[in-house]
């Protein structure tokens, strides 16, 4: 089993213990909560209702006494109210009660409460006040005292029952706490024991492996005791340690043999490196002569390539300039075509604008005619108002002459005169507005006529510009065609020059290649000569390193 699985099992056991303790605590807390809920929600309410019954029993007795002493009907009404309240409280207690003995006591109190109500009603049937008082003292008051006494006893019994419930809850809490403490102590002890066993199981083989690692670090590769019974990762680690020790032992054996062979080979290499260095010096002298002649030929070829490159670059710039001019000319022609189309569209829009302005001028003329007609009508209304004012004035004079018989007519004449004055004022205001409108219509008509003349001039100017754009468009088309022909010819010449330049560059490249290779050979011979010297020195150094390696390998203790 792996270490991870062992740890998982340990943690799972601890988790199971925690879950068991938590479940036990939860069940006990639910039981405790139910008990407290019963105390608070049922028993406390029942006790409160019993207190109400006590109070209402006393209130009934006092209210009936008050009625007998004072004859106050309100006291009698309070008695009936207290009786009803006591009955309702007893009914609530009866619904919540689950004890047969308590239910019997409650039913007895309900009977007594009903008997008090019935007895009180029967006593009131007597006509003599003295007889009513005697009956109340003999029959009603003893019943009321009996109810009060029974209610007191029942309340005391319920209070004792509640106190017993509280004591039971406290005992349950103490029992739960005791059980939880015991469970926690047991779980803690089990966890500590499991941790100790797990640590001991893991630490012993690790100590053995640590000692083995220290032995290897000290250079001792002899077999050591790594027997581990664990079948987990620690057991695999012990096997790997033993394999590593064995592999290192074999490696040191091989290194020792290789160091001896290396020492012998380095001595032989030193002797052969000296002979190779002498031959390389003769080869370097011959290669140097070939290099000097190749450099002279390469310089002449480079000058020819430079001249051809300059000529090809000039032709390439001419071709590029011709192509750029052709592109610009084509773009200009496209812009001229677009501008020509926009100009034609503008001519159409100006014509539409001219027609709209002419229509507006005709409509303004009609408005001017209508305003003149309205002005004439307003003058007629003003004249009618003046005539009506004169007629109302004459009517008022005639009414004044008629005396009392003409008073009503005088009032009508006065109202007519006021109406004619208001009509005259309104007509004058309308006439002033019409006059202002006529002036504005006249100004707008002149403005519109001026706009018509300006639109005619604009149409003529745009048509002339359209003709000029047509001529420019034709000329641009011819220019673009000629420029494109020049650009094509320039590109052909440039392509020919590039082919010539490529041929010359190929010749120069071959010459440079030859020169470069001879230089490379010369440099290579020089480098080879230097390498031979370095090889000789390295062989001597390698011989010394082989001796050092042999000494280092001898530090390890092997079987």
Coordinates of C-alpha atoms in Angstrom, one line a residue:
X1 CA 0.0 0.0 0.0
X2 CA 1.3 3.5 -0.9
X3 CA 2.0 6.2 1.6
X4 CA -0.7 8.3 0.0
X5 CA -3.3 5.5 0.6
X6 CA -2.1 5.1 4.2
X7 CA -2.5 8.8 4.8
X8 CA -5.9 8.8 3.1
X9 CA -7.1 5.9 5.3
X10 CA -5.9 7.7 8.5
X11 CA -7.6 10.9 7.5
X12 CA -10.8 9.0 6.5
X13 CA -10.8 7.3 10.0
X14 CA -10.4 10.7 11.7
X15 CA -13.2 12.2 9.4
X16 CA -15.5 9.3 10.3
X17 CA -14.9 9.9 14.0
X18 CA -15.7 13.6 13.6
X19 CA -18.8 12.7 11.6
X20 CA -20.0 10.3 14.3
X21 CA -19.4 12.9 17.0
X22 CA -21.1 15.5 15.0
X23 CA -24.1 13.3 14.2
X24 CA -24.5 12.4 17.9
X25 CA -24.3 16.1 18.8
X26 CA -26.8 17.0 16.2
X27 CA -29.3 14.4 17.3
X28 CA -29.0 15.4 21.0
X29 CA -29.3 19.1 20.1
X30 CA -32.4 18.4 18.1
X31 CA -33.9 16.6 21.1
X32 CA -32.9 19.5 23.4
X33 CA -34.4 22.0 20.9
X34 CA -37.7 20.1 20.8
X35 CA -37.8 20.0 24.6
X36 CA -37.1 23.8 24.9
X37 CA -39.7 24.5 22.1
X38 CA -42.3 22.5 24.2
X39 CA -41.4 24.6 27.3
X40 CA -41.5 27.9 25.5
X41 CA -44.2 27.5 22.8
X42 CA -46.7 25.2 24.7
X43 CA -46.1 25.0 28.5
X44 CA -45.3 28.7 28.9
X45 CA -48.4 29.7 26.8
X46 CA -50.6 27.3 28.9
X47 CA -49.2 28.9 32.1
X48 CA -50.0 32.4 30.8
X49 CA -53.5 31.3 29.9
X50 CA -53.9 29.8 33.4
X51 CA -52.8 33.2 34.8
X52 CA -55.5 34.8 32.7
X53 CA -58.1 32.4 34.1
X54 CA -57.0 33.3 37.6
X55 CA -57.3 37.0 36.8
X56 CA -60.7 36.7 35.1
X57 CA -62.1 34.6 38.0
X58 CA -61.2 37.3 40.4
X59 CA -62.5 39.9 38.0
X60 CA -65.9 38.1 37.7
X61 CA -66.3 38.1 41.5
X62 CA -65.2 41.7 41.9
X63 CA -67.4 42.9 39.0
X64 CA -70.5 41.1 40.4
X65 CA -69.9 42.6 43.9
X66 CA -69.6 46.0 42.3
X67 CA -72.9 45.5 40.5
X68 CA -74.6 44.4 43.7
X69 CA -73.3 47.4 45.7
X70 CA -73.8 50.1 43.1
X71 CA -76.2 48.7 40.5
X72 CA -73.9 49.8 37.7
X73 CA -74.7 48.0 34.5
X74 CA -71.1 48.4 33.3
X75 CA -69.9 46.2 36.2
X76 CA -72.3 43.5 35.1
X77 CA -71.0 43.8 31.5
X78 CA -67.4 43.5 32.8
X79 CA -68.4 40.3 34.6
X80 CA -69.8 38.8 31.4
X81 CA -66.6 39.9 29.5
X82 CA -64.4 38.2 32.2
X83 CA -66.5 35.1 32.0
X84 CA -66.1 34.9 28.3
X85 CA -62.3 35.6 28.5
X86 CA -61.9 32.9 31.1
X87 CA -63.8 30.4 28.9
X88 CA -61.7 31.2 25.8
X89 CA -58.4 30.8 27.8
X90 CA -59.6 27.5 29.2
X91 CA -60.4 26.3 25.6
X92 CA -56.9 27.2 24.4
X93 CA -55.3 25.4 27.3
X94 CA -57.5 22.4 26.6
X95 CA -56.4 22.3 23.0
X96 CA -52.7 22.3 23.9
X97 CA -52.9 19.9 26.8
X98 CA -51.8 16.3 26.3
X99 CA -52.4 15.0 29.9
X100 CA -55.7 13.3 30.7
X101 CA -55.6 14.6 34.3
X102 CA -55.0 18.1 33.2
X103 CA -57.9 17.9 30.7
X104 CA -60.3 16.7 33.4
X105 CA -59.3 19.7 35.6
X106 CA -59.8 22.0 32.7
X107 CA -63.2 20.6 31.9
X108 CA -64.1 21.0 35.5
X109 CA -63.1 24.7 35.4
X110 CA -65.1 25.2 32.2
X111 CA -68.2 23.7 34.0
X112 CA -67.6 26.0 37.0
X113 CA -67.2 29.0 34.7
X114 CA -70.5 28.2 32.9
X115 CA -72.2 27.6 36.3
X116 CA -71.1 31.1 37.4
X117 CA -72.6 32.6 34.3
X118 CA -75.8 30.7 34.6
X119 CA -76.2 31.3 38.3
X120 CA -75.5 35.0 37.9
X121 CA -78.2 35.2 35.2
X122 CA -80.7 33.3 37.4
X123 CA -80.1 35.5 40.4
X124 CA -80.8 38.6 38.4
X125 CA -84.4 37.3 37.7
X126 CA -85.3 38.1 41.4
X127 CA -87.1 41.3 41.9
X128 CA -85.9 42.1 45.4
X129 CA -82.4 43.5 45.7
X130 CA -82.0 41.9 49.1
X131 CA -83.0 38.5 47.7
X132 CA -80.5 38.9 44.9
X133 CA -77.8 39.8 47.4
X134 CA -78.6 36.7 49.6
X135 CA -78.6 34.4 46.6
X136 CA -75.3 35.7 45.5
X137 CA -73.7 35.3 48.9
X138 CA -75.1 31.8 49.3
X139 CA -74.6 30.4 45.8
X140 CA -72.6 32.6 43.4
X141 CA -69.7 33.8 45.5
X142 CA -68.8 30.3 46.8
X143 CA -68.7 29.0 43.1
X144 CA -66.5 31.9 42.2
X145 CA -64.1 31.2 45.1
X146 CA -64.0 27.6 44.1
X147 CA -63.1 28.5 40.6
X148 CA -60.3 30.9 41.8
X149 CA -59.0 28.2 44.1
X150 CA -59.0 25.5 41.4
X151 CA -57.3 27.9 38.9
X152 CA -54.6 28.7 41.5
X153 CA -54.0 25.0 42.1
X154 CA -53.9 24.2 38.4
X155 CA -51.4 27.2 37.8
X156 CA -49.2 25.9 40.6
X157 CA -49.3 22.4 39.2
X158 CA -48.4 23.7 35.7
X159 CA -45.6 25.9 37.1
X160 CA -44.1 22.8 38.9
X161 CA -44.4 20.8 35.6
X162 CA -42.5 23.6 33.8
X163 CA -39.8 23.6 36.5
X164 CA -39.5 19.9 36.2
X165 CA -39.1 20.3 32.4
X166 CA -36.3 22.9 32.9
X167 CA -34.5 20.6 35.3
X168 CA -34.8 17.7 32.8
X169 CA -33.3 19.9 30.1
X170 CA -30.4 20.9 32.3
X171 CA -29.7 17.2 33.0
X172 CA -29.9 16.4 29.3
X173 CA -27.4 19.2 28.5
X174 CA -25.0 17.9 31.2
X175 CA -25.3 14.4 29.8
X176 CA -24.7 15.7 26.2
X177 CA -21.6 17.7 27.3
X178 CA -20.2 14.7 29.2
X179 CA -20.7 12.3 26.2
X180 CA -19.1 14.9 23.8
X181 CA -16.1 15.4 26.1
X182 CA -15.6 11.6 26.4
X183 CA -15.9 11.2 22.6
X184 CA -13.5 14.0 21.9
X185 CA -10.9 12.5 24.3
X186 CA -11.2 9.1 22.8
X187 CA -10.9 10.5 19.2
X188 CA -7.9 12.6 20.2
X189 CA -6.2 9.6 21.8
X190 CA -6.9 7.5 18.7
X191 CA -5.5 10.2 16.4
X192 CA -2.4 10.6 18.6
X193 CA -1.8 6.8 18.6
X194 CA -2.4 6.6 14.8
X195 CA 0.0 9.5 14.2
X196 CA 2.7 7.9 16.4
X197 CA 2.5 4.6 14.6
X198 CA 2.5 6.2 11.2
X199 CA 5.5 8.4 12.1
X200 CA 7.4 5.4 13.4
X201 CA 6.5 3.3 10.3
X202 CA 7.8 6.1 8.0
X203 CA 10.9 7.3 10.0
X204 CA 12.8 4.0 10.5
X205 CA 13.4 3.2 6.9
X206 CA 14.1 6.8 6.1
X207 CA 16.9 6.9 8.7
X208 CA 18.5 3.8 7.1
X209 CA 18.3 5.4 3.7
X210 CA 19.8 8.7 5.1
X211 CA 22.8 6.7 6.5
X212 CA 23.2 5.0 3.1
X213 CA 23.2 8.4 1.3
X214 CA 25.9 9.7 3.7
X215 CA 28.0 6.6 3.0
X216 CA 27.8 7.2 -0.8
X217 CA 28.6 10.9 -0.3
X218 CA 31.8 9.9 1.6
X219 CA 32.9 7.8 -1.5
X220 CA 32.2 4.4 0.0
X221 CA 30.4 2.4 -2.7
X222 CA 30.5 -1.0 -0.9
X223 CA 27.2 -2.8 -0.3
X224 CA 25.2 -1.6 2.7
X225 CA 22.1 -2.7 4.6
X226 CA 19.0 -1.2 3.0
X227 CA 16.6 -3.9 3.9
X228 CA 13.1 -2.3 4.2
X229 CA 9.9 -4.2 4.6
X230 CA 7.7 -1.4 3.4
X231 CA 5.9 -2.1 0.1
X232 CA 5.2 1.6 -0.5
X233 CA 7.3 4.5 -2.0
X234 CA 9.9 4.1 0.7
X235 CA 10.5 0.5 -0.3
X236 CA 10.9 1.6 -3.9
X237 CA 13.3 4.3 -2.8
X238 CA 15.5 1.7 -1.0
X239 CA 15.6 -0.5 -4.1
X240 CA 16.5 2.6 -6.2
X241 CA 19.3 3.4 -3.7
X242 CA 20.8 -0.1 -4.0
X243 CA 20.6 0.2 -7.9
X244 CA 22.3 3.6 -7.8
X245 CA 25.1 2.3 -5.6
X246 CA 25.7 -0.6 -8.0
X247 CA 25.6 1.6 -11.1
X248 CA 28.1 4.1 -9.5
X249 CA 30.4 1.2 -8.6
X250 CA 30.4 0.0 -12.2
X251 CA 30.9 3.5 -13.5
X252 CA 34.0 4.1 -11.3
X253 CA 35.5 0.8 -12.6
X254 CA 34.9 1.9 -16.2
X255 CA 36.3 5.4 -15.5
X256 CA 39.5 3.9 -14.0
X257 CA 40.1 1.8 -17.1
X258 CA 39.3 4.7 -19.4
X259 CA 41.7 7.0 -17.6
X260 CA 44.6 4.6 -18.2
X261 CA 43.7 4.3 -21.9
X262 CA 43.4 8.0 -22.2
X263 CA 46.9 8.6 -20.8
X264 CA 48.4 6.2 -23.4
X265 CA 46.4 7.8 -26.3
X266 CA 47.4 11.3 -25.4
X267 CA 51.1 10.5 -25.6
X268 CA 50.7 9.0 -29.1
X269 CA 48.6 12.1 -30.2
X270 CA 51.4 14.4 -29.1
X271 CA 53.9 12.7 -31.4
X272 CA 51.6 12.7 -34.5
X273 CA 50.6 16.3 -34.0
X274 CA 54.2 17.5 -34.3
X275 CA 54.6 15.7 -37.7
X276 CA 51.3 17.1 -39.0
X277 CA 52.4 20.7 -38.1
X278 CA 55.5 20.5 -40.3
X279 CA 53.5 19.4 -43.4
X280 CA 50.9 22.1 -42.9
X281 CA 53.6 24.9 -43.1
X282 CA 54.6 23.8 -46.7
X283 CA 50.9 23.8 -47.8
X284 CA 50.3 27.3 -46.5
X285 CA 53.1 28.8 -48.6
X286 CA 51.7 27.4 -51.8
X287 CA 48.1 28.5 -51.1
X288 CA 49.2 32.1 -50.4
X289 CA 50.6 32.5 -54.0
X290 CA 47.3 31.4 -55.5
X291 CA 45.3 33.8 -53.3
X292 CA 47.2 36.9 -54.5
X293 CA 46.4 36.2 -58.2
X294 CA 42.7 35.6 -57.5
X295 CA 42.4 38.9 -55.7
X296 CA 43.6 40.9 -58.8
X297 CA 41.0 39.2 -61.0
X298 CA 38.2 39.8 -58.5
X299 CA 38.8 43.6 -58.3
X300 CA 38.4 44.1 -62.1
X301 CA 35.1 42.1 -62.1
X302 CA 33.8 44.2 -59.2
X303 CA 34.4 47.5 -61.0
X304 CA 32.4 46.2 -64.1
X305 CA 29.5 45.1 -61.8
X306 CA 29.4 48.5 -60.1
X307 CA 29.1 50.3 -63.5
X308 CA 26.3 47.9 -64.7
X309 CA 24.5 48.3 -61.4
X310 CA 24.4 52.1 -61.7
X311 CA 23.0 51.9 -65.2
X312 CA 20.4 49.3 -64.2
X313 CA 19.4 51.4 -61.2
X314 CA 18.9 54.5 -63.4
X315 CA 16.7 52.5 -65.9
X316 CA 14.8 51.0 -62.9
X317 CA 14.1 54.5 -61.5
X318 CA 12.9 55.7 -65.0
X319 CA 10.5 52.7 -65.2
X320 CA 9.3 53.3 -61.6
X321 CA 8.7 57.0 -62.4
X322 CA 6.8 56.2 -65.6
X323 CA 4.7 53.7 -63.7
X324 CA 4.0 56.2 -60.9
X325 CA 3.1 58.9 -63.5
X326 CA 0.7 56.4 -65.2
X327 CA -0.9 55.6 -61.8
X328 CA -1.3 59.3 -61.0
X329 CA -2.7 60.0 -64.5
X330 CA -5.2 57.1 -64.2
X331 CA -6.2 58.3 -60.7
X332 CA -6.6 61.9 -62.1
X333 CA -8.8 60.6 -64.9
X334 CA -11.0 58.7 -62.4
X335 CA -11.3 61.9 -60.3
X336 CA -12.2 63.9 -63.5
X337 CA -14.9 61.2 -64.3
X338 CA -16.3 61.4 -60.8
X339 CA -16.2 65.3 -60.8
X340 CA -17.9 65.3 -64.2
X341 CA -20.7 63.0 -62.9
X342 CA -21.0 65.2 -59.7
X343 CA -21.2 68.3 -61.9
X344 CA -24.0 66.8 -64.0
X345 CA -25.9 65.8 -60.9
X346 CA -25.4 69.4 -59.6
X347 CA -26.9 70.8 -62.8
X348 CA -30.0 68.6 -62.3
X349 CA -30.3 69.7 -58.6
X350 CA -29.9 73.4 -59.5
X351 CA -32.7 73.0 -62.1
X352 CA -34.9 71.4 -59.4
X353 CA -34.0 74.2 -57.0
X354 CA -34.9 76.8 -59.7
X355 CA -38.3 75.1 -60.2
X356 CA -38.9 75.0 -56.4
X357 CA -38.0 78.7 -56.1
X358 CA -40.4 79.6 -59.0
X359 CA -43.2 77.6 -57.4
X360 CA -42.5 79.4 -54.1
X361 CA -42.7 82.8 -55.9
X362 CA -46.1 81.9 -57.4
X363 CA -47.4 80.8 -54.0
X364 CA -46.2 84.0 -52.4
X365 CA -48.0 86.0 -55.1
X366 CA -51.2 84.1 -54.3
X367 CA -50.7 84.8 -50.6
X368 CA -50.3 88.5 -51.3
X369 CA -53.6 88.5 -53.3
X370 CA -55.3 86.7 -50.4
X371 CA -53.9 89.2 -47.9
X372 CA -55.3 92.1 -50.0
X373 CA -58.7 90.5 -50.0
X374 CA -58.6 89.9 -46.2
X375 CA -57.6 93.5 -45.7
X376 CA -60.6 94.7 -47.7
X377 CA -62.9 92.4 -45.6
X378 CA -61.4 93.8 -42.4
X379 CA -62.1 97.3 -43.6
X380 CA -65.7 96.4 -44.2
X381 CA -65.9 94.9 -40.7
X382 CA -64.4 98.1 -39.3
X383 CA -67.0 100.2 -41.1
X384 CA -69.8 98.0 -39.9
X385 CA -68.5 98.3 -36.3
X386 CA -68.4 102.1 -36.6
X387 CA -72.0 102.2 -38.0
X388 CA -73.1 99.8 -35.2
X389 CA -71.5 102.1 -32.6
X390 CA -73.4 105.1 -34.1
X391 CA -76.6 103.2 -34.1
X392 CA -76.1 102.0 -30.5
X393 CA -75.4 105.7 -29.5
X394 CA -78.7 106.8 -31.2
X395 CA -80.5 104.0 -29.5
X396 CA -79.2 105.0 -26.1
X397 CA -80.3 108.6 -26.7
X398 CA -83.8 107.4 -27.7
X399 CA -83.9 105.2 -24.7
X400 CA -83.0 108.1 -22.4
X401 CA -85.9 110.1 -23.9
X402 CA -88.3 107.3 -23.3
X403 CA -87.6 107.3 -19.6
X404 CA -88.4 104.2 -17.5
X405 CA -89.9 102.4 -20.5
X406 CA -86.6 102.7 -22.3
X407 CA -84.2 101.4 -19.6
X408 CA -84.0 97.8 -20.9
X409 CA -83.5 99.1 -24.4
X410 CA -80.7 101.4 -23.1
X411 CA -78.9 98.4 -21.5
X412 CA -79.1 96.5 -24.8
X413 CA -77.8 99.6 -26.7
X414 CA -74.9 99.9 -24.2
X415 CA -73.9 96.2 -24.7
X416 CA -74.2 96.6 -28.5
X417 CA -71.9 99.7 -28.3
X418 CA -69.3 97.8 -26.3
X419 CA -69.5 94.9 -28.7
X420 CA -69.0 97.3 -31.7
X421 CA -66.1 99.0 -30.0
X422 CA -64.4 95.6 -29.4
X423 CA -65.1 94.6 -33.0
X424 CA -63.5 97.8 -34.2
X425 CA -60.4 97.3 -32.1
X426 CA -60.0 93.7 -33.3
X427 CA -60.5 94.8 -36.9
X428 CA -57.8 97.4 -36.5
X429 CA -55.4 94.8 -35.0
X430 CA -56.2 92.4 -37.8
X431 CA -55.6 95.1 -40.4
X432 CA -52.2 96.0 -38.8
X433 CA -51.2 92.3 -38.9
X434 CA -52.4 92.0 -42.5
X435 CA -50.3 95.0 -43.4
X436 CA -47.2 93.6 -41.8
X437 CA -47.8 90.2 -43.5
X438 CA -48.1 92.0 -46.9
X439 CA -44.8 93.8 -46.3
X440 CA -43.1 90.5 -45.4
X441 CA -44.6 88.7 -48.4
X442 CA -43.3 91.6 -50.6
X443 CA -39.8 91.2 -49.2
X444 CA -39.9 87.4 -49.6
X445 CA -41.1 87.8 -53.2
X446 CA -38.2 90.0 -54.0
X447 CA -35.8 87.6 -52.4
X448 CA -37.3 84.6 -54.3
X449 CA -37.1 86.5 -57.6
X450 CA -33.4 87.3 -56.9
X451 CA -32.9 83.6 -56.1
X452 CA -34.5 82.7 -59.4
X453 CA -32.1 85.0 -61.3
X454 CA -29.1 83.6 -59.3
X455 CA -30.2 80.0 -60.1
X456 CA -30.3 80.9 -63.8
X457 CA -26.8 82.2 -63.6
X458 CA -25.7 79.1 -61.7
X459 CA -27.2 76.8 -64.3
X460 CA -25.4 78.6 -67.1
X461 CA -22.1 78.6 -65.2
X462 CA -22.4 74.9 -64.3
X463 CA -23.2 74.0 -67.9
X464 CA -20.1 75.9 -69.1
X465 CA -18.0 74.0 -66.5
X466 CA -19.6 70.7 -67.7
X467 CA -18.4 71.4 -71.2
X468 CA -14.9 72.3 -70.0
X469 CA -14.8 69.0 -67.9
X470 CA -15.8 67.0 -71.0
X471 CA -12.8 68.5 -72.9
X472 CA -10.5 67.8 -69.9
X473 CA -11.8 64.2 -69.6
X474 CA -11.0 63.5 -73.3
X475 CA -7.5 65.0 -72.9
X476 CA -6.8 63.0 -69.7
X477 CA -7.8 59.8 -71.5
X478 CA -5.3 60.4 -74.3
X479 CA -2.6 61.3 -71.8
X480 CA -3.1 58.2 -69.7
X481 CA -2.8 56.0 -72.8
X482 CA 0.4 57.6 -73.9
X483 CA 1.9 57.5 -70.4
X484 CA 1.1 53.8 -70.1
X485 CA 2.9 53.1 -73.4
X486 CA 6.0 55.0 -72.1
X487 CA 5.8 53.0 -68.8
X488 CA 5.7 49.7 -70.7
X489 CA 8.7 50.6 -72.9
X490 CA 10.7 51.7 -69.8
X491 CA 9.9 48.4 -68.0
X492 CA 11.1 46.4 -71.0
X493 CA 14.4 48.4 -71.2
X494 CA 14.8 48.0 -67.4
X495 CA 14.2 44.2 -67.7
X496 CA 16.9 43.9 -70.3
X497 CA 19.5 45.8 -68.3
X498 CA 18.7 43.7 -65.2
X499 CA 19.5 40.5 -67.3
X500 CA 22.8 42.0 -68.4
X501 CA 23.6 43.0 -64.8
X502 CA 22.7 39.5 -63.6
X503 CA 25.1 38.0 -66.1
X504 CA 27.9 40.3 -65.0
X505 CA 27.2 39.7 -61.3
X506 CA 27.3 36.0 -62.0
X507 CA 30.8 36.4 -63.4
X508 CA 31.8 38.6 -60.5
X509 CA 30.3 36.1 -58.1
X510 CA 32.4 33.2 -59.6
X511 CA 35.5 35.3 -59.4
X512 CA 34.8 36.2 -55.8
X513 CA 34.0 32.6 -55.0
X514 CA 37.4 31.5 -56.4
X515 CA 39.1 34.3 -54.5
X516 CA 37.2 33.5 -51.4
X517 CA 37.9 29.8 -51.6
X518 CA 41.6 30.4 -52.0
X519 CA 41.6 32.8 -49.1
X520 CA 39.6 30.2 -47.1
X521 CA 42.1 27.5 -48.0
X522 CA 44.9 29.8 -47.0
X523 CA 43.2 30.7 -43.8
X524 CA 42.4 27.0 -43.3
X525 CA 45.9 26.0 -43.6
X526 CA 47.0 28.7 -41.2
X527 CA 44.3 27.6 -38.8
X528 CA 45.2 23.9 -39.3
X529 CA 48.8 24.8 -38.5
X530 CA 47.7 26.6 -35.4
X531 CA 45.3 23.7 -34.6
X532 CA 48.2 21.3 -34.8
X533 CA 50.1 23.3 -32.3
X534 CA 47.0 23.5 -30.1
X535 CA 46.4 19.8 -30.5
X536 CA 49.9 19.1 -29.4
X537 CA 49.5 21.3 -26.3
X538 CA 46.0 19.8 -25.7
X539 CA 47.4 16.3 -25.9
X540 CA 50.0 17.1 -23.3
X541 CA 47.3 18.7 -21.1
X542 CA 45.1 15.7 -21.7
X543 CA 47.8 13.4 -20.4
X544 CA 48.0 15.5 -17.2
X545 CA 44.2 15.3 -16.9
X546 CA 44.2 11.6 -17.3
X547 CA 46.6 11.3 -14.4
X548 CA 44.3 13.6 -12.3
X549 CA 41.2 11.5 -13.2
X550 CA 43.0 8.3 -12.2
X551 CA 43.8 9.9 -8.8
X552 CA 40.2 11.0 -8.3
X553 CA 38.8 7.6 -9.2
X554 CA 41.1 6.0 -6.7
X555 CA 39.4 8.0 -3.9
X556 CA 36.3 5.8 -4.2
X557 CA 36.2 2.5 -2.3
X558 CA 34.7 -0.3 -4.4
X559 CA 34.5 -4.0 -4.1

